[in-house]
Amino acid sequence: MARKNGSSGGFRIEHDSMGELRVPADALWGAQTQRAVENFPISGRPMPRGFIRALGLVKAAAAEVNAGLGLLPKTRATAIRRAALQVAAGEHDAHFPIDLYQTGSGTSSNMNANEVIATLATRGGRARIHPNDDVNLGQSSNDVIPTALRVSAQLAVVEDLQPALRHLRRTIERRARGLGKVTKTGRTHLMDAMPLTFAQEFGAWASQLGSAEGRIADALKRLRRLPIGGTAIGTGINAHPRFGRAMAQALSKLGGTKFEPAADKFEGLASQDDAVELSGQLNVLAVALMKIANDLRWMNSGPLAGLGEVELPALQPGSSIMPGKVNPVVPEAACMVCAQVMGHHAAVTVAGASGNFQLNVMLPLIAGNLLDSIGLLSNTMRLLADTVIAGLKVRRDNVSAALDRNPILVTALNPIIGYEKAAAIAKRAYREGRPVFDVAVEDSGLPAAELRRLLDPGALTRGGIQG
């Protein structure tokens, strides 16, 4: 990239191997970035902040490693590293304008980083820093972008998703401990079933989230393997033999989390199965969160004509026409987030299958959808924990009234009086709107004291044969 002196009309003239073109006078980028800006006016959505951060970290690590290997003068490496860390910190995000929907290798974003960092590193220095020869030394877009994808996703998971997931799980567990003796009607097929405690119901949610934690942590074992050092197709042309391993070590220090060199660089460039795997685990987490959010919506339904088991915190008026109406807005928003994450996973699945020979050609889409899913889920889990779970109130009067009338309690009598006689008692209790205990006293032939013991809802939550 060569630069001509002077500018006119708010532009300066830059050129690359394809010729000259105008670049905004105050832009830190150069010709190749400008071509991409003009070529991809698609969504108006640039690459995510987390991805730009990772690009900056990769370039800073590369400058440090190349200097350590004796391939880059220390003064140049220091200037590049300083500029790259500014990019990582978000100080120059306005100068990363390229659309998410761009060349499938992400070459445009790599050159965007190279050009911006070269411009910043050149300022105030004695030597001109070249975007390809210096900033991109020992690298190719084909290994930089898959590496930045993995670095950005792992950092987002470790810094945002895992803490939010633990926070929601622990908030649910804390509320469960306080509701361990409160018994309610269970439901299968949305119909009345045997009783359980709120602690058991909430505990199932917490266990779902705990399983999701484990799956995501396991996926990170493969995501942290970086293909940097493979350069163009995996052979490592133009890179020092120790470059890849040194890069993983440098990025581990810069990112504060463990990375390691990919054992097979060809796999790391051509296949993004580890990213698809992580997306799949985010999809499972979205499934769990939608289940939890919908349970909350049902439990809160009413307050008169629904289940009315809990009262969620009132956050805003629920209707522009019906005064006094309050809706479960956060669980509804959570369900929409989950639907979006599921859609992202479908797109990532297609993108992951779009590798041709030695390179996947939908890398920006994979990176964008992964980071969007991680961000949406992280924010949603904190919101559910703090504005819904922490503040919900159990409507014990409604819960007790429904439990007393639950004819399915008669299930506990099956081993003693038989299924058919128990069914007759249940149907009569339901038909007459009476507690099953009262009907059982009349029809079962069992003493009231024994029936009281057998039909005790609290005892029934512990399972086993009650006789």
XYZ file of C-alpha atoms in Angstrom, residues 230-436:
207
model
C -0.868 -22.806 9.448
C -0.860 -19.665 7.247
C -2.440 -20.136 3.804
C -3.610 -23.760 3.752
C -2.114 -25.413 6.843
C 1.429 -26.080 5.710
C 2.825 -23.054 7.572
C 4.447 -21.426 4.529
C 6.253 -18.172 5.488
C 5.828 -18.815 9.215
C 8.588 -19.786 11.639
C 8.227 -23.432 12.814
C 7.831 -22.260 16.421
C 5.404 -19.459 15.555
C 2.147 -21.353 16.242
C 3.130 -22.672 19.656
C 4.562 -19.305 20.706
C 1.351 -17.590 19.564
C -0.805 -19.861 21.716
C 1.364 -19.072 24.723
C 1.288 -15.321 24.046
C -2.481 -15.297 23.535
C -2.976 -17.253 26.761
C -1.178 -14.480 28.636
C -2.965 -11.664 26.822
C -6.408 -13.228 27.136
C -6.019 -14.616 30.636
C -7.350 -18.033 29.598
C -5.759 -21.156 28.204
C -5.102 -21.591 24.474
C -2.987 -24.239 22.805
C -1.682 -24.842 19.280
C -3.823 -27.040 17.060
C -2.099 -30.356 16.439
C -3.443 -30.378 12.876
C -3.456 -26.927 11.313
C -5.207 -28.272 8.209
C -8.204 -29.248 10.338
C -8.219 -25.861 12.054
C -8.460 -23.994 8.749
C -10.738 -26.268 6.765
C -13.028 -27.405 9.578
C -14.867 -25.334 12.149
C -16.433 -28.308 13.902
C -15.342 -27.046 17.313
C -17.197 -23.789 16.722
C -20.263 -25.707 15.538
C -20.008 -27.842 18.685
C -19.993 -24.765 20.911
C -22.941 -23.362 18.968
C -24.727 -26.642 19.585
C -24.152 -26.362 23.319
C -25.468 -22.798 23.242
C -28.495 -24.204 21.445
C -29.020 -26.742 24.259
C -28.715 -23.941 26.815
C -31.355 -21.987 24.888
C -33.627 -25.047 25.019
C -33.199 -25.219 28.810
C -33.821 -21.497 29.270
C -36.952 -21.580 27.125
C -38.288 -24.435 29.249
C -37.589 -22.491 32.438
C -39.063 -19.262 31.047
C -42.237 -21.004 29.867
C -42.646 -22.768 33.213
C -42.458 -19.364 34.883
C -45.039 -17.943 32.493
C -47.449 -20.781 33.233
C -46.898 -20.592 36.981
C -47.523 -16.838 36.891
C -50.593 -17.089 34.627
C -53.800 -15.482 35.793
C -53.830 -14.002 38.322
C -57.416 -15.327 38.594
C -58.097 -17.521 35.572
C -54.653 -19.118 35.291
C -52.515 -21.252 37.570
C -51.582 -18.340 39.811
C -48.905 -20.289 41.672
C -46.344 -17.491 41.732
C -46.370 -13.753 41.318
C -43.492 -12.366 39.272
C -42.218 -8.859 40.013
C -44.276 -6.218 38.229
C -41.906 -4.407 35.895
C -44.158 -2.378 33.589
C -47.815 -1.923 32.591
C -48.893 -4.812 30.392
C -51.472 -3.235 28.151
C -52.204 0.023 26.395
C -55.948 -0.626 26.735
C -56.475 -2.891 29.758
C -55.692 -1.005 32.995
C -53.963 -2.978 35.717
C -52.714 -5.746 33.437
C -49.130 -6.885 34.142
C -47.338 -9.347 31.868
C -44.330 -11.669 32.356
C -42.190 -9.511 30.083
C -38.753 -10.860 30.989
C -39.656 -14.543 30.456
C -41.200 -13.525 27.127
C -38.027 -11.700 26.121
C -36.021 -14.739 27.220
C -38.060 -16.985 24.940
C -37.391 -14.682 21.997
C -33.677 -14.757 22.742
C -33.774 -18.545 22.841
C -35.542 -18.666 19.481
C -32.867 -16.394 18.009
C -30.059 -18.552 19.398
C -31.686 -21.628 17.869
C -31.793 -19.810 14.534
C -28.159 -18.803 14.894
C -27.242 -22.442 15.446
C -29.035 -23.493 12.280
C -27.022 -20.900 10.336
C -23.753 -21.898 12.038
C -24.457 -25.526 11.155
C -24.780 -24.649 7.469
C -21.725 -22.400 7.695
C -19.677 -25.126 9.361
C -20.533 -27.485 6.529
C -19.318 -24.912 4.004
C -15.660 -25.823 4.033
C -14.161 -26.491 0.621
C -10.929 -28.453 0.635
C -8.464 -26.413 2.759
C -10.666 -23.521 3.941
C -14.062 -22.801 5.404
C -15.647 -19.894 3.530
C -18.268 -18.683 6.033
C -15.965 -17.696 8.895
C -17.408 -14.195 9.556
C -20.929 -15.615 9.842
C -19.798 -18.270 12.323
C -17.971 -15.680 14.421
C -20.835 -13.189 14.324
C -23.531 -15.693 15.263
C -21.481 -17.305 18.026
C -20.726 -13.977 19.671
C -24.301 -12.749 19.271
C -25.656 -15.934 20.870
C -23.189 -15.739 23.743
C -24.016 -12.093 24.416
C -27.778 -12.602 24.231
C -27.732 -15.622 26.520
C -25.397 -13.971 29.032
C -27.552 -10.855 29.346
C -30.775 -12.862 29.486
C -29.590 -15.190 32.252
C -28.583 -12.291 34.475
C -31.923 -10.626 33.796
C -33.860 -13.784 34.657
C -31.880 -14.219 37.862
C -32.114 -10.642 39.112
C -35.562 -9.475 37.950
C -37.562 -12.716 38.013
C -36.171 -15.564 40.140
C -34.835 -13.413 42.973
C -38.092 -11.507 43.402
C -40.878 -13.972 42.629
C -43.412 -14.695 45.369
C -45.194 -18.007 45.901
C -48.981 -17.669 46.221
C -49.300 -20.287 48.932
C -53.073 -19.952 49.281
C -53.643 -20.804 45.615
C -51.068 -23.582 45.720
C -52.653 -25.185 48.793
C -56.192 -24.894 47.464
C -55.283 -26.611 44.207
C -53.327 -29.307 46.022
C -56.225 -30.122 48.364
C -58.532 -30.649 45.380
C -56.036 -32.646 43.334
C -57.744 -36.023 42.647
C -54.438 -37.517 41.444
C -53.356 -37.846 45.086
C -55.389 -41.038 45.065
C -52.482 -42.653 43.177
C -50.935 -43.360 46.584
C -53.855 -45.717 47.345
C -53.242 -47.950 44.302
C -51.119 -50.553 46.146
C -53.794 -50.888 48.839
C -57.233 -50.611 47.173
C -56.279 -51.150 43.522
C -56.216 -48.941 40.440
C -59.916 -49.220 39.518
C -61.275 -48.348 42.954
C -58.754 -45.484 43.251
C -59.848 -44.197 39.823
C -63.479 -44.207 40.923
C -62.612 -42.133 43.986
C -60.619 -39.669 41.888
C -63.431 -39.225 39.374
C -66.039 -38.679 42.088
C -63.827 -36.153 43.893
C -63.314 -34.231 40.648
C -67.007 -34.440 39.672
C -68.212 -33.188 43.034
C -65.400 -30.634 43.513
C -64.458 -32.187 46.859
C -61.059 -33.010 48.390
C -59.977 -36.551 47.533
